[in-house]
């Protein structure tokens, strides 16, 4: 519908228009190419180089390495729980703060507060709060009669503690996106649904969710890429342990690069991780675009 | 009917308050703990009473210590410098990029747009090794530039700007062009004034992303001179338990700063996302 004026413009200013977009885009492109694309390519190239020669050896070693498979499983296990959990909770939060009762703005802000806390700060303070001897969580557990728990120091609990922490920290952000989506829905449609006798859940699943499908998929994509590459809590709190129970692929990358000085292995792990994330994201984008046309 | 509605509202508030307690509890606990001595934190840990949470003898000694012994003021200054340069810089670059993607047709547009999107999916953490080598070759290790440059173009912000600009009627730009304005003037005088909410949203996102950056600053900010808040905090942690309460004080400050920044802008935030077309 806006095609016509563009054409007039193009006819009138055809000479500068050819170079202009590239010129105006150049600051962004230069930064992205130097500081993002080049390092990504470099990581992938490194994974194929050993002693100055091109080889698939790093990948061969990796695929025969039990630590790699365990780490891959830990990453998938964590994300299979964490991504759906965060999406559902964020959606519930968004629906709650989308109501129009008095003071709802305060609740929105309060729910967003954990997002504004740096992940490193959140990790350090959660570790202190989860301390076995004097952490407030264990004080609370004793009080409730559950007894003290190892939390981040228990190999059965550590991964799930990280999931809870990351969920506490992340949901406010996704809630805001979903809330914005919900705000874009014309409220008269709810009214007519109500008049037609549709209940709350019926309205939610047949009307609201399909209408915010694009937001929902955007949130799913962004959430997936953020969570698959999460590693600050592992680095700051658990160091991949106890007994490798929180040794996700990103942490394995960090260990290979900075503790064992094995750049090829770190590169190969990053490449595999990025391919997994990109595959998932592309699949999600397919779904996103399908509905658009 | 009226009674039914009141009951529903009371229930809603009850749920809202319960979630608020969960969201705010760690923050509340940190701030409270930052005003007590280490001994106090230990002494009242068990059994769980109100004394576990509220300081018995309020003290600001932790704050004095982190500023005097650990030069936390320097870290705050560095963080503010980085943010004050990064946010406007990143916004200008990303907005200009979004403008081009929304209004121009050119060769390679889709490929370039996809590359920008991919770049925001890959966090700095995943590419630190080559990035560090690059920054080191450029001689930028231990400088503000090393903290700012890698995040100076935000793919996410660019995406938001592109989506938002697409909603602006092209006839508006065309009119200005016919009046003799060049594209930069159109961008600055017509497009930007319409984009306040989305700019605030994108700005907050750039800020939150930078705020969450930890590993990269830890690598490149080698000396105290360039350490940001997040990095400075990790230096309290490496030491033994004596610094327990210092961590709380540092964390409290680093948690409060963005809150003060975010609260007045909350209203625009949702508006900005809604208007940017990332919606139903």
Coordinates of C-alpha atoms in Angstrom, one line a residue:
Chain A
X1 CA 0.0 0.0 0.0
X2 CA 2.9 2.3 0.6
X3 CA 4.7 1.2 -2.6
X4 CA 3.6 4.1 -4.8
X5 CA 5.2 7.0 -2.9
X6 CA 8.4 5.0 -2.7
X7 CA 8.5 4.6 -6.4
X8 CA 8.1 8.3 -7.0
X9 CA 10.9 9.0 -4.5
X10 CA 13.1 6.4 -6.2
X11 CA 12.5 8.1 -9.6
X12 CA 13.3 11.5 -8.3
X13 CA 16.4 10.8 -6.2
X14 CA 17.8 7.7 -8.0
X15 CA 21.5 8.7 -7.9
X16 CA 22.2 9.3 -4.2
X17 CA 19.7 6.5 -3.2
X18 CA 22.0 3.8 -4.5
X19 CA 24.8 4.4 -2.1
X20 CA 23.0 6.2 0.6
X21 CA 21.5 3.1 2.4
X22 CA 25.0 1.5 2.6
X23 CA 26.5 4.7 3.9
X24 CA 23.9 5.2 6.6
X25 CA 24.1 1.5 7.6
X26 CA 27.9 1.5 7.6
X27 CA 28.4 2.3 11.3
X28 CA 26.2 -0.6 12.4
X29 CA 27.7 -2.9 9.8
X30 CA 31.3 -2.1 10.6
X31 CA 30.7 -2.7 14.3
X32 CA 28.7 -5.9 13.8
X33 CA 31.2 -7.3 11.3
X34 CA 34.3 -6.5 13.3
X35 CA 33.0 -7.4 16.8
X36 CA 30.4 -10.1 16.1
X37 CA 30.6 -11.7 12.6
X38 CA 34.4 -11.9 12.5
X39 CA 34.8 -13.5 15.9
X40 CA 32.0 -16.0 15.1
X41 CA 33.8 -17.0 11.9
X42 CA 37.1 -17.1 13.7
X43 CA 35.7 -19.4 16.4
X44 CA 34.5 -21.8 13.7
X45 CA 37.8 -21.6 11.7
X46 CA 39.8 -22.3 14.9
X47 CA 37.8 -25.5 15.5
X48 CA 39.2 -26.9 12.2
X49 CA 42.8 -26.1 12.9
X50 CA 45.3 -28.2 14.8
X51 CA 49.0 -27.5 14.7
X52 CA 48.5 -25.2 11.8
X53 CA 46.6 -27.8 9.6
X54 CA 43.0 -28.0 8.6
X55 CA 41.4 -31.1 10.2
X56 CA 38.2 -32.6 11.5
X57 CA 40.1 -34.2 14.3
X58 CA 38.8 -31.8 17.0
X59 CA 35.2 -32.8 16.2
X60 CA 36.2 -36.5 16.1
X61 CA 37.7 -36.3 19.5
X62 CA 34.8 -34.3 20.8
X63 CA 32.2 -36.8 19.6
X64 CA 34.0 -39.6 21.3
X65 CA 34.3 -37.7 24.5
X66 CA 31.9 -38.7 27.3
X67 CA 32.2 -35.3 29.0
X68 CA 30.9 -33.6 25.9
X69 CA 27.8 -35.9 25.7
X70 CA 27.1 -35.5 29.4
X71 CA 27.4 -31.7 29.0
X72 CA 25.1 -31.7 26.0
X73 CA 22.6 -33.7 28.0
X74 CA 22.8 -31.3 30.9
X75 CA 22.3 -28.3 28.6
X76 CA 19.2 -29.9 27.0
X77 CA 17.8 -31.1 30.2
X78 CA 18.1 -27.7 31.8
X79 CA 16.6 -25.9 28.8
X80 CA 13.8 -28.3 28.2
X81 CA 12.5 -27.4 31.7
X82 CA 13.6 -23.8 31.9
X83 CA 12.4 -22.4 28.5
X84 CA 8.7 -23.7 28.8
X85 CA 8.7 -22.8 32.5
X86 CA 9.8 -19.2 31.8
X87 CA 7.4 -18.8 28.9
X88 CA 4.4 -20.0 30.8
X89 CA 5.2 -18.0 34.0
X90 CA 5.9 -14.9 31.9
X91 CA 2.6 -15.3 30.2
X92 CA 0.7 -15.7 33.5
X93 CA 2.5 -12.6 34.8
X94 CA 1.7 -10.6 31.7
X95 CA -2.0 -11.6 31.9
X96 CA -2.0 -10.6 35.6
X97 CA -0.5 -7.2 35.1
X98 CA -2.6 -6.6 32.1
X99 CA -5.6 -6.1 34.4
X100 CA -6.7 -2.6 35.1
X101 CA -7.0 -2.5 38.8
X102 CA -5.5 0.4 40.8
X103 CA -1.8 0.4 41.4
X104 CA -1.1 -2.2 38.7
X105 CA 1.9 -0.1 37.5
X106 CA 3.6 -0.6 40.8
X107 CA 3.3 -4.4 40.5
X108 CA 4.6 -4.2 36.9
X109 CA 7.7 -2.4 38.1
X110 CA 8.2 -4.7 41.0
X111 CA 8.1 -7.7 38.8
X112 CA 10.6 -6.1 36.5
X113 CA 13.0 -5.4 39.3
X114 CA 14.9 -8.7 39.1
X115 CA 15.7 -8.0 35.4
X116 CA 17.5 -4.8 36.3
X117 CA 19.8 -6.7 38.6
X118 CA 23.0 -7.8 36.9
X119 CA 23.2 -11.5 36.5
X120 CA 26.6 -11.6 38.3
X121 CA 25.1 -9.7 41.3
X122 CA 22.1 -12.0 41.3
X123 CA 24.3 -15.1 41.2
X124 CA 26.6 -13.9 44.0
X125 CA 23.7 -12.9 46.3
X126 CA 21.7 -16.0 45.6
X127 CA 24.7 -18.0 46.5
X128 CA 25.0 -16.2 49.8
X129 CA 21.3 -16.6 50.5
X130 CA 21.6 -20.3 49.8
X131 CA 24.6 -20.8 52.1
X132 CA 24.2 -24.0 54.1
X133 CA 25.1 -22.5 57.5
X134 CA 23.8 -19.0 57.5
X135 CA 21.8 -18.4 54.3
X136 CA 18.4 -17.1 54.6
X137 CA 16.8 -19.8 52.5
X138 CA 18.1 -22.5 54.9
X139 CA 16.8 -20.4 57.9
X140 CA 13.5 -20.4 56.2
X141 CA 13.6 -24.2 55.4
X142 CA 14.5 -25.0 59.1
X143 CA 11.6 -22.8 60.2
X144 CA 9.2 -24.6 57.9
X145 CA 10.5 -28.0 59.2
X146 CA 11.9 -29.1 55.8
X147 CA 15.5 -29.1 57.2
X148 CA 18.5 -27.5 55.7
X149 CA 19.3 -28.2 52.0
X150 CA 22.5 -28.3 50.1
X151 CA 21.0 -26.3 47.2
X152 CA 23.9 -25.1 45.0
X153 CA 26.2 -27.5 46.7
X154 CA 24.0 -30.6 46.2
X155 CA 24.6 -32.4 42.9
X156 CA 20.9 -33.3 42.7
X157 CA 19.6 -29.7 43.4
X158 CA 22.2 -27.4 41.9
X159 CA 21.0 -27.4 38.3
X160 CA 17.4 -26.8 39.4
X161 CA 18.5 -24.0 41.8
X162 CA 20.1 -22.3 38.8
X163 CA 16.9 -22.8 36.8
X164 CA 14.9 -21.2 39.7
X165 CA 17.3 -18.3 40.0
X166 CA 17.4 -17.7 36.2
X167 CA 13.6 -17.8 36.1
X168 CA 13.3 -15.4 38.9
X169 CA 15.7 -13.1 37.2
X170 CA 14.4 -13.5 33.6
X171 CA 10.6 -13.6 33.7
X172 CA 10.0 -9.9 34.2
X173 CA 11.7 -9.1 30.9
X174 CA 9.6 -11.5 28.9
X175 CA 6.5 -10.4 30.8
X176 CA 7.1 -6.9 29.5
X177 CA 7.2 -8.0 25.9
X178 CA 4.1 -10.2 26.3
X179 CA 2.3 -7.3 28.1
X180 CA 3.1 -5.1 25.2
X181 CA 1.6 -7.7 22.9
X182 CA -1.6 -8.0 25.1
X183 CA -1.9 -4.2 25.1
X184 CA -2.0 -4.3 21.3
X185 CA -5.1 -6.4 21.3
X186 CA -8.4 -4.5 20.8
X187 CA -10.4 -4.9 24.0
X188 CA -13.7 -5.0 22.2
X189 CA -12.9 -8.5 21.0
X190 CA -12.9 -9.7 24.6
X191 CA -16.3 -8.1 25.1
X192 CA -17.8 -9.9 22.1
X193 CA -16.2 -13.2 23.2
X194 CA -17.8 -12.7 26.7
X195 CA -21.2 -12.0 25.1
X196 CA -20.9 -15.1 23.1
X197 CA -20.5 -17.0 26.3
X198 CA -16.8 -17.9 26.1
X199 CA -15.2 -18.6 29.4
X200 CA -11.8 -17.2 30.5
X201 CA -9.7 -20.1 29.3
X202 CA -11.6 -20.5 26.1
X203 CA -11.0 -16.8 25.3
X204 CA -7.4 -17.1 26.2
X205 CA -6.6 -20.1 24.0
X206 CA -8.9 -19.3 21.0
X207 CA -8.6 -15.5 20.9
X208 CA -5.8 -13.9 23.0
X209 CA -3.0 -16.3 22.3
X210 CA -3.5 -16.5 18.5
X211 CA -3.7 -12.7 18.4
X212 CA -0.3 -12.3 20.2
X213 CA 1.3 -15.1 18.3
X214 CA 4.0 -12.9 16.9
X215 CA 5.0 -11.5 20.3
X216 CA 4.9 -15.0 21.7
X217 CA 7.2 -16.4 19.1
X218 CA 9.6 -13.4 19.4
X219 CA 9.8 -14.1 23.1
X220 CA 10.3 -17.8 22.6
X221 CA 13.1 -17.2 20.1
X222 CA 14.9 -14.6 22.3
X223 CA 14.4 -16.7 25.4
X224 CA 15.8 -19.8 23.8
X225 CA 19.0 -18.1 22.6
X226 CA 19.5 -16.4 26.0
X227 CA 19.0 -19.6 28.0
X228 CA 20.9 -22.0 25.8
X229 CA 24.0 -19.8 26.3
X230 CA 23.5 -19.1 29.9
X231 CA 26.6 -19.6 31.9
X232 CA 27.2 -16.9 34.5
X233 CA 25.6 -18.8 37.4
X234 CA 27.7 -21.9 36.6
X235 CA 30.9 -19.8 36.4
X236 CA 30.1 -17.8 39.6
X237 CA 28.3 -20.2 41.8
X238 CA 28.8 -23.9 41.0
X239 CA 31.9 -24.0 38.7
X240 CA 30.1 -26.7 36.7
X241 CA 29.7 -28.9 39.8
X242 CA 29.0 -30.5 42.1
X243 CA 30.1 -33.6 40.3
X244 CA 29.6 -31.9 36.9
X245 CA 25.9 -31.7 37.5
X246 CA 25.8 -28.1 36.2
X247 CA 28.4 -28.5 33.5
X248 CA 26.5 -27.0 30.5
X249 CA 28.1 -26.7 27.1
X250 CA 28.8 -23.0 27.6
X251 CA 30.7 -23.8 30.8
X252 CA 32.6 -26.5 29.0
X253 CA 33.6 -23.9 26.4
X254 CA 34.8 -21.6 29.1
X255 CA 36.8 -24.5 30.7
X256 CA 38.4 -25.5 27.4
X257 CA 39.4 -22.0 26.5
X258 CA 40.5 -20.5 29.8
X259 CA 41.4 -23.4 32.1
X260 CA 42.9 -25.9 29.6
X261 CA 44.0 -23.5 26.9
X262 CA 42.5 -25.7 24.2
X263 CA 41.2 -23.1 21.7
X264 CA 40.3 -25.7 19.1
X265 CA 38.1 -27.6 21.5
X266 CA 36.5 -24.4 22.7
X267 CA 35.8 -23.4 19.1
X268 CA 34.3 -26.7 18.2
X269 CA 32.0 -26.6 21.2
X270 CA 30.9 -23.1 20.5
X271 CA 30.2 -24.0 16.8
X272 CA 28.1 -27.0 17.9
X273 CA 26.3 -24.9 20.4
X274 CA 25.6 -22.1 17.9
X275 CA 24.4 -24.7 15.4
X276 CA 22.0 -26.1 17.9
X277 CA 20.7 -22.7 18.9
X278 CA 20.4 -21.5 15.3
X279 CA 18.5 -24.7 14.2
X280 CA 16.0 -24.2 17.0
X281 CA 15.7 -20.5 16.3
X282 CA 15.3 -21.0 12.6
X283 CA 12.5 -23.5 13.2
X284 CA 10.8 -21.0 15.5
X285 CA 11.2 -18.2 13.0
X286 CA 9.6 -20.4 10.3
X287 CA 6.6 -20.7 12.6
X288 CA 6.7 -16.9 13.1
X289 CA 6.8 -16.1 9.4
X290 CA 4.2 -18.7 8.4
X291 CA 1.5 -16.7 10.1
X292 CA 2.6 -13.3 8.9
X293 CA 1.6 -13.4 5.2
Chain B
X1 CA -22.6 -8.6 40.8
X2 CA -20.8 -5.8 42.6
X3 CA -19.9 -8.2 45.5
X4 CA -18.6 -10.8 43.1
X5 CA -16.3 -8.2 41.5
X6 CA -14.9 -7.1 44.8
X7 CA -14.1 -10.6 45.8
X8 CA -12.4 -11.2 42.5
X9 CA -10.3 -8.0 43.0
X10 CA -9.3 -9.1 46.5
X11 CA -8.2 -12.4 45.1
X12 CA -6.3 -10.7 42.3
X13 CA -4.5 -8.4 44.7
X14 CA -3.6 -11.4 46.9
X15 CA -2.0 -13.2 44.0
X16 CA -0.2 -10.0 42.9
X17 CA 1.2 -9.3 46.3
X18 CA 2.4 -12.9 46.8
X19 CA 4.3 -12.7 43.5
X20 CA 5.6 -9.3 44.4
X21 CA 7.1 -10.7 47.6
X22 CA 8.9 -13.4 45.7
X23 CA 10.2 -10.9 43.1
X24 CA 11.4 -8.4 45.7
X25 CA 12.5 -10.6 48.5
X26 CA 16.2 -11.1 47.4
X27 CA 16.5 -7.4 46.8
X28 CA 15.0 -6.6 50.2
X29 CA 17.2 -9.1 51.9
X30 CA 20.4 -7.7 50.2
X31 CA 19.6 -4.2 51.2
X32 CA 18.8 -5.2 54.8
X33 CA 21.9 -7.3 55.1
X34 CA 24.1 -4.5 53.7
X35 CA 23.3 -2.5 56.9
X36 CA 24.5 -5.2 59.3
X37 CA 27.8 -6.6 60.4
X38 CA 29.0 -10.0 59.5
X39 CA 28.5 -11.2 63.0
X40 CA 24.9 -10.1 63.0
X41 CA 24.2 -12.0 59.7
X42 CA 25.6 -15.2 61.2
X43 CA 24.0 -14.8 64.7
X44 CA 20.5 -14.4 63.7
X45 CA 20.5 -16.9 60.8
X46 CA 18.9 -19.6 63.0
X47 CA 16.2 -19.9 64.1
X48 CA 14.2 -17.9 61.5
X49 CA 12.6 -14.9 63.1
X50 CA 12.1 -11.3 62.0
X51 CA 15.6 -10.7 63.3
X52 CA 16.9 -12.9 60.5
X53 CA 15.8 -10.2 58.1
X54 CA 15.8 -6.9 59.9
X55 CA 19.1 -5.4 61.2
X56 CA 19.3 -5.2 65.0
X57 CA 22.0 -2.6 65.0
X58 CA 22.0 -0.6 61.8
X59 CA 25.5 0.2 60.5
X60 CA 26.9 1.9 57.4
X61 CA 30.3 0.5 58.0
X62 CA 30.0 -1.8 55.0
X63 CA 29.4 1.1 52.7
X64 CA 32.3 3.1 54.2
X65 CA 34.6 0.1 53.8
X66 CA 33.8 -0.7 50.2
X67 CA 34.2 3.0 49.2
X68 CA 37.4 3.5 51.2
X69 CA 39.2 0.1 51.0
X70 CA 37.9 -1.2 47.7
X71 CA 37.4 2.1 45.9
X72 CA 33.8 1.2 44.9
X73 CA 33.2 4.8 43.9
X74 CA 35.7 4.3 41.0
X75 CA 33.7 1.3 39.8
X76 CA 30.5 3.3 39.9
X77 CA 32.1 6.1 38.0
X78 CA 33.4 3.6 35.4
X79 CA 30.1 2.0 35.0
X80 CA 28.4 5.4 34.5
X81 CA 31.0 6.5 31.9
X82 CA 30.5 3.2 30.0
X83 CA 26.7 3.5 30.1
X84 CA 26.7 7.2 29.3
X85 CA 28.7 6.7 26.2
X86 CA 27.3 3.3 25.1
X87 CA 23.6 4.0 25.3
X88 CA 23.5 7.1 23.1
X89 CA 26.1 5.7 20.8
X90 CA 24.3 2.3 20.4
X91 CA 21.0 4.1 20.0
X92 CA 22.2 6.4 17.2
X93 CA 23.9 3.6 15.3
X94 CA 20.9 1.2 15.7
X95 CA 18.3 3.8 14.9
X96 CA 20.1 4.8 11.8
X97 CA 20.3 1.1 10.8
X98 CA 16.6 0.6 11.6
X99 CA 15.8 3.7 9.5
X100 CA 17.6 2.2 6.5
X101 CA 16.0 -1.2 6.9
X102 CA 12.6 0.3 7.2
X103 CA 12.6 2.8 4.4
X104 CA 15.1 1.8 1.7
X105 CA 15.3 -1.0 -0.8
X106 CA 18.8 -2.1 -1.7
X107 CA 20.8 -5.1 -2.8
X108 CA 21.6 -7.5 0.0
X109 CA 19.0 -6.0 2.4
X110 CA 17.6 -9.3 3.6
X111 CA 21.0 -10.9 4.1
X112 CA 22.3 -7.9 6.0
X113 CA 19.2 -7.8 8.2
X114 CA 19.5 -11.5 8.9
X115 CA 23.2 -11.0 9.9
X116 CA 22.1 -8.2 12.3
X117 CA 19.5 -10.5 13.9
X118 CA 22.0 -13.4 14.3
X119 CA 24.4 -11.0 15.9
X120 CA 22.0 -10.3 18.7
X121 CA 21.4 -13.9 19.3
X122 CA 25.0 -14.6 19.9
X123 CA 26.1 -13.2 23.2
X124 CA 29.6 -11.9 23.8
X125 CA 30.2 -14.8 26.1
X126 CA 30.3 -17.2 23.2
X127 CA 33.0 -15.4 21.2
X128 CA 35.2 -14.0 24.0
X129 CA 38.4 -15.8 22.8
X130 CA 38.7 -14.3 19.3
X131 CA 37.2 -11.0 20.5
X132 CA 39.8 -10.7 23.1
X133 CA 42.6 -11.5 20.6
X134 CA 41.2 -8.8 18.3
X135 CA 40.9 -6.2 21.0
X136 CA 44.4 -7.1 22.2
X137 CA 45.8 -6.7 18.7
X138 CA 44.1 -3.3 18.5
X139 CA 45.9 -2.4 21.7
X140 CA 42.6 -1.7 23.4
X141 CA 42.8 -4.1 26.4
X142 CA 42.2 -2.2 29.6
X143 CA 40.4 0.8 28.1
X144 CA 36.9 2.2 28.0
X145 CA 36.9 1.5 24.3
X146 CA 37.2 -2.3 24.9
X147 CA 34.1 -2.1 27.2
X148 CA 32.0 0.0 24.8
X149 CA 32.9 -0.9 21.2
X150 CA 31.8 -4.6 21.1
X151 CA 28.2 -3.6 22.2
X152 CA 28.0 -0.4 20.2
X153 CA 25.6 -1.8 17.6
X154 CA 22.7 -3.7 19.2
X155 CA 20.9 -6.0 16.8
X156 CA 17.9 -6.1 19.1
X157 CA 17.6 -2.3 19.2
X158 CA 17.9 -2.2 15.5
X159 CA 15.2 -4.8 15.1
X160 CA 12.9 -2.8 17.4
X161 CA 13.6 0.4 15.5
X162 CA 13.0 -1.3 12.1
X163 CA 9.7 -2.6 13.2
X164 CA 8.6 0.7 14.6
X165 CA 9.7 2.8 11.7
X166 CA 7.8 0.5 9.3
X167 CA 4.6 1.9 10.9
X168 CA 5.4 5.5 10.0
X169 CA 3.6 6.5 6.8
X170 CA 6.0 7.0 4.0
X171 CA 4.0 10.0 2.7
X172 CA 5.2 11.9 5.7
X173 CA 8.8 11.4 4.7
X174 CA 8.0 12.1 1.1
X175 CA 6.5 15.5 1.9
X176 CA 9.6 16.5 3.8
X177 CA 11.8 15.3 0.9
X178 CA 9.8 17.4 -1.6
X179 CA 10.3 20.4 0.7
X180 CA 14.0 19.9 0.2
X181 CA 15.1 18.1 3.3
X182 CA 17.9 15.6 2.9
X183 CA 17.6 12.1 4.3
X184 CA 19.6 12.9 7.5
X185 CA 17.3 15.8 8.1
X186 CA 14.2 13.6 7.5
X187 CA 15.6 11.1 10.0
X188 CA 16.5 13.7 12.7
X189 CA 13.5 16.1 12.3
X190 CA 10.7 13.8 11.3
X191 CA 11.4 10.2 12.3
X192 CA 13.2 10.6 15.7
X193 CA 10.6 12.9 17.3
X194 CA 7.9 10.3 16.6
X195 CA 10.1 7.6 18.2
X196 CA 10.4 8.6 21.8
X197 CA 8.8 5.5 23.4
X198 CA 10.7 3.0 21.2
X199 CA 13.9 4.9 21.8
X200 CA 13.4 4.6 25.6
X201 CA 12.6 0.9 25.2
X202 CA 15.7 0.3 23.1
X203 CA 17.8 2.4 25.4
X204 CA 16.7 0.3 28.4
X205 CA 17.4 -2.9 26.6
X206 CA 20.9 -1.8 25.6
X207 CA 21.4 -0.7 29.3
X208 CA 20.1 -4.0 30.7
X209 CA 22.3 -6.0 28.2
X210 CA 25.4 -4.0 29.2
X211 CA 24.4 -4.3 32.9
X212 CA 24.4 -8.1 32.5
X213 CA 27.7 -8.2 30.8
X214 CA 30.1 -9.8 33.3
X215 CA 32.6 -12.0 31.7
X216 CA 33.8 -9.7 29.0
X217 CA 34.4 -6.7 31.4
X218 CA 36.2 -9.1 33.7
X219 CA 38.6 -10.0 30.9
X220 CA 39.3 -6.6 29.5
X221 CA 39.1 -4.4 32.6
X222 CA 42.4 -5.5 34.0
X223 CA 43.1 -2.7 36.5
X224 CA 41.0 -1.0 39.0
X225 CA 41.1 2.1 36.9
X226 CA 38.6 0.5 34.4
X227 CA 36.7 -2.0 36.5
X228 CA 32.9 -1.7 36.3
X229 CA 30.6 -2.4 39.3
X230 CA 30.0 -6.1 38.3
X231 CA 33.7 -6.8 38.0
X232 CA 34.6 -4.9 41.2
X233 CA 32.0 -7.1 43.1
X234 CA 33.7 -10.3 42.0
X235 CA 36.9 -9.1 43.7
X236 CA 35.1 -9.0 47.0
X237 CA 34.0 -12.6 46.4
X238 CA 37.4 -14.1 45.8
X239 CA 38.5 -13.2 49.3
X240 CA 37.3 -15.0 52.4
X241 CA 34.2 -14.7 54.4
X242 CA 35.2 -11.4 56.0
X243 CA 33.9 -9.7 52.9
X244 CA 30.4 -11.2 53.1
X245 CA 28.7 -8.1 54.2
X246 CA 30.7 -6.0 51.7
X247 CA 29.3 -8.0 48.9
X248 CA 25.8 -7.2 50.2
X249 CA 26.6 -3.5 50.3
X250 CA 28.1 -3.5 46.7
X251 CA 25.2 -5.6 45.4
X252 CA 22.7 -3.3 47.0
X253 CA 24.2 -0.3 45.2
X254 CA 24.4 -2.1 41.9
X255 CA 20.8 -3.2 42.3
X256 CA 19.4 0.2 43.3
X257 CA 21.0 2.2 40.4
X258 CA 19.0 0.6 37.6
X259 CA 15.9 0.6 39.7
X260 CA 16.1 4.4 40.1
X261 CA 16.6 4.6 36.3
X262 CA 13.9 2.3 35.4
X263 CA 11.0 3.3 37.6
X264 CA 10.4 6.7 36.0
X265 CA 10.6 5.2 32.5
X266 CA 8.4 2.2 33.1
X267 CA 5.4 3.7 31.5
X268 CA 7.2 4.3 28.2
X269 CA 8.7 0.9 28.2
X270 CA 5.5 -1.0 27.4
X271 CA 4.4 1.7 25.1
X272 CA 7.6 1.4 23.2
X273 CA 7.3 -2.3 22.6
X274 CA 3.7 -2.1 21.7
X275 CA 4.3 0.6 19.1
X276 CA 7.2 -1.3 17.6
X277 CA 5.1 -3.9 16.0
X278 CA 6.4 -6.8 18.2
X279 CA 2.8 -7.4 18.9
X280 CA -0.2 -9.4 17.9

